[in-house]
XYZ file of C-alpha atoms in Angstrom:
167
model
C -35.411 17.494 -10.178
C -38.241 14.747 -10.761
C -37.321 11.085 -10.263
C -39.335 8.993 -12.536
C -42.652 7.451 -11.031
C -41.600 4.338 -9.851
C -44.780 2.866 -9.815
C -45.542 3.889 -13.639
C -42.000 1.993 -14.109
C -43.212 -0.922 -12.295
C -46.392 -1.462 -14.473
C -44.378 -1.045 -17.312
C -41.941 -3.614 -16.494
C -44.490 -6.077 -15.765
C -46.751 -5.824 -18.320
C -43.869 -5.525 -21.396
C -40.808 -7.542 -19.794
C -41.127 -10.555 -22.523
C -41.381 -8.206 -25.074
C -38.207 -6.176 -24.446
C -36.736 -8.796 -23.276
C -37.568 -10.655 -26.634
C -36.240 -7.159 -28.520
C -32.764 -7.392 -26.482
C -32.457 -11.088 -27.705
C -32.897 -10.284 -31.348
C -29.666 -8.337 -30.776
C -27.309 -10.103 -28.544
C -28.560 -13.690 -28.863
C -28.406 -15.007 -25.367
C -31.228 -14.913 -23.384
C -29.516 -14.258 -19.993
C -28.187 -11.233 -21.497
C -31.066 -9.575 -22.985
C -32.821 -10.231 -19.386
C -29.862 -8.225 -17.847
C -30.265 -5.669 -20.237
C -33.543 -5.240 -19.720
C -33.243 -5.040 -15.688
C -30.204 -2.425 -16.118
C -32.186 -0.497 -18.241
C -34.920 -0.049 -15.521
C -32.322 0.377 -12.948
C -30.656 2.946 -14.721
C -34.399 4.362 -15.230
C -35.134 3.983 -11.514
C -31.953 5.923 -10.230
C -32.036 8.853 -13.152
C -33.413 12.283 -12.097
C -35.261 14.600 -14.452
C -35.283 17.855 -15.253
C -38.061 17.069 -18.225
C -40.676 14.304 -17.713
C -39.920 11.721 -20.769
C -43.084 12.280 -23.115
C -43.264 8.907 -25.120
C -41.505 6.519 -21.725
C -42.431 3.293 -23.941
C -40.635 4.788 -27.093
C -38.103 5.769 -25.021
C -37.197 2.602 -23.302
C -37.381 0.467 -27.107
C -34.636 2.806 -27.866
C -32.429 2.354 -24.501
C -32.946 -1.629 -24.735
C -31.768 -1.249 -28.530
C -28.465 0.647 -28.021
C -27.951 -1.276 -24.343
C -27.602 -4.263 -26.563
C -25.981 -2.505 -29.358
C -23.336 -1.468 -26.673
C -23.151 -5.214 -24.903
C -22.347 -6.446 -28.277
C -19.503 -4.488 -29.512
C -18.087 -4.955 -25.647
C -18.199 -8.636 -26.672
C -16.535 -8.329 -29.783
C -13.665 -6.321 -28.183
C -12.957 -9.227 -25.952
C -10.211 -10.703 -27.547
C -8.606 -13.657 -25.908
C -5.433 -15.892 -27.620
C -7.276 -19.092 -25.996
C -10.195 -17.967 -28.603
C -7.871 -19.371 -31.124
C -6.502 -22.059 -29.466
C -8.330 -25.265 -28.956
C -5.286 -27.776 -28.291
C -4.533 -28.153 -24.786
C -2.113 -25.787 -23.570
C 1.765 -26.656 -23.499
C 5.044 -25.238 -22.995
C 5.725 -24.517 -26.287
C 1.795 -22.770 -26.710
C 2.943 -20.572 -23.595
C 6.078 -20.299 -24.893
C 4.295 -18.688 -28.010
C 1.901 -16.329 -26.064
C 4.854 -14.947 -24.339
C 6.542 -14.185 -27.420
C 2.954 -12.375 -28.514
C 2.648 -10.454 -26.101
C 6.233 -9.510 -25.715
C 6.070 -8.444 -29.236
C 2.561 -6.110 -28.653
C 4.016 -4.296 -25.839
C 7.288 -3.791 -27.105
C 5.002 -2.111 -30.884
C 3.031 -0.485 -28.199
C 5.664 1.400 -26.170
C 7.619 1.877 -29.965
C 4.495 4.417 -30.999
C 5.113 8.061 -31.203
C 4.318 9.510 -27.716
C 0.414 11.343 -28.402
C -0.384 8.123 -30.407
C 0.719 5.602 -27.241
C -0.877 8.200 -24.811
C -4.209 7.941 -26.258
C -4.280 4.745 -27.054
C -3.265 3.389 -23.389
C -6.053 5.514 -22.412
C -8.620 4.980 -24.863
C -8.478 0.636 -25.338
C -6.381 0.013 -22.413
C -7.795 1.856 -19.967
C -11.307 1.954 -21.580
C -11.730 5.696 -21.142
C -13.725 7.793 -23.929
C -12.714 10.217 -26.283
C -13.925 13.181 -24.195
C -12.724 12.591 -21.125
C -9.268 11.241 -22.542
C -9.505 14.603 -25.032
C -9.611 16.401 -21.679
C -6.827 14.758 -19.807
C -4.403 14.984 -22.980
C -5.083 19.309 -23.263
C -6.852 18.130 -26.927
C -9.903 17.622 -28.816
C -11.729 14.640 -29.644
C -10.953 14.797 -33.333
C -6.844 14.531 -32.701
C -7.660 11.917 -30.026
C -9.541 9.705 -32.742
C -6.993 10.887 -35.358
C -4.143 9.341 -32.561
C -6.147 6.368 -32.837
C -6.862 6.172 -36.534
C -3.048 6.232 -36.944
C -1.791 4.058 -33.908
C -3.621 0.981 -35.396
C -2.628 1.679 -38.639
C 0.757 1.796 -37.464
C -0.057 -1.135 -35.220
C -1.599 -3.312 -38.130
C 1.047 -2.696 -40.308
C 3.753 -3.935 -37.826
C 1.622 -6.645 -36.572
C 0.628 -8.184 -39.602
C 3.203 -11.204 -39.533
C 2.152 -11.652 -36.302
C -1.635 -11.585 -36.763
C -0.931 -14.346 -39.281
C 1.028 -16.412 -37.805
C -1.181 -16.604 -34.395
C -3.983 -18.028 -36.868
């Protein structure tokens, strides 16, 4: 196995760092994050092996800066914080409140069928993907996204005073 010319890598990186870094902001809008996307990229560039040398490397880098920032995006949007909503300066009755949330999530969470709380501890709590959660579970990535399909159906449906009520 081949590790990519680091040298080739290095040229590239220094003669078309504004540019992707300029691509990556177009997507995620912060400027310290498109220059971290750009360096992972390269890292992740630097430390691959392989089997094929990568015909267009250019081409191929647009893309991984692209879905990189794709991917730091929708992490972003999963970050979901109370405080988000909450401007006020916190008080007993505010933490009172959260409590009561959160008391109420975990006790809809452990009421889900068995399969359906399964997955989706693994899946959004734990942050594991399909496939590897598919494997631990004994089935295939369709019923695990099927599990999830219906656990937040079932989970919007029971929430939905709740979700009101925190806004």
């Amino acid at each position: 196995m081949a590790i990519i010319n680091a040298l080739v890598l290095e040229q590239m990186f220094l003669k078309h760092y504004q540019e992707w870094c300029l691509l990556s902001f177009s997507y995620v809008g912060d400027l310290d994050d498109s220059k971290d996307v750009v360096q992972s990229i390269f890292i992740k560039l630097l430390q691959k092996e392989c089997n094929e040398p990568i015909k267009d490397l250019k081409s191929y880098i647009n893309t991984s800066i692209r879905n990189e920032s794709l991917k730091r995006i929708k992490k972003k949007q999963r970050t979901f914080s109370i405080e988000n909503y909450s401007s006020e300066v916190p008080s007993y009755e505010h933490e009172l409140i959260r409590s009561e949330i959160s008391q109420t999530l975990f006790r809809e969470i452990d009421a889900l069928p068995d399969q359906n709380r399964k997955v989706f501890e693994l899946c959004v709590l734990e942050g594991i993907k399909y496939e590897n959660a598919a494997e631990i579970m004994g089935i295939t990535v369709n019923t695990v996204k099927y599990h999830l399909k219906k656990t937040f159906k079932i989970l919007r449906l029971n929430l939905r005073d709740v979700y009101l009520w925190m806004l």
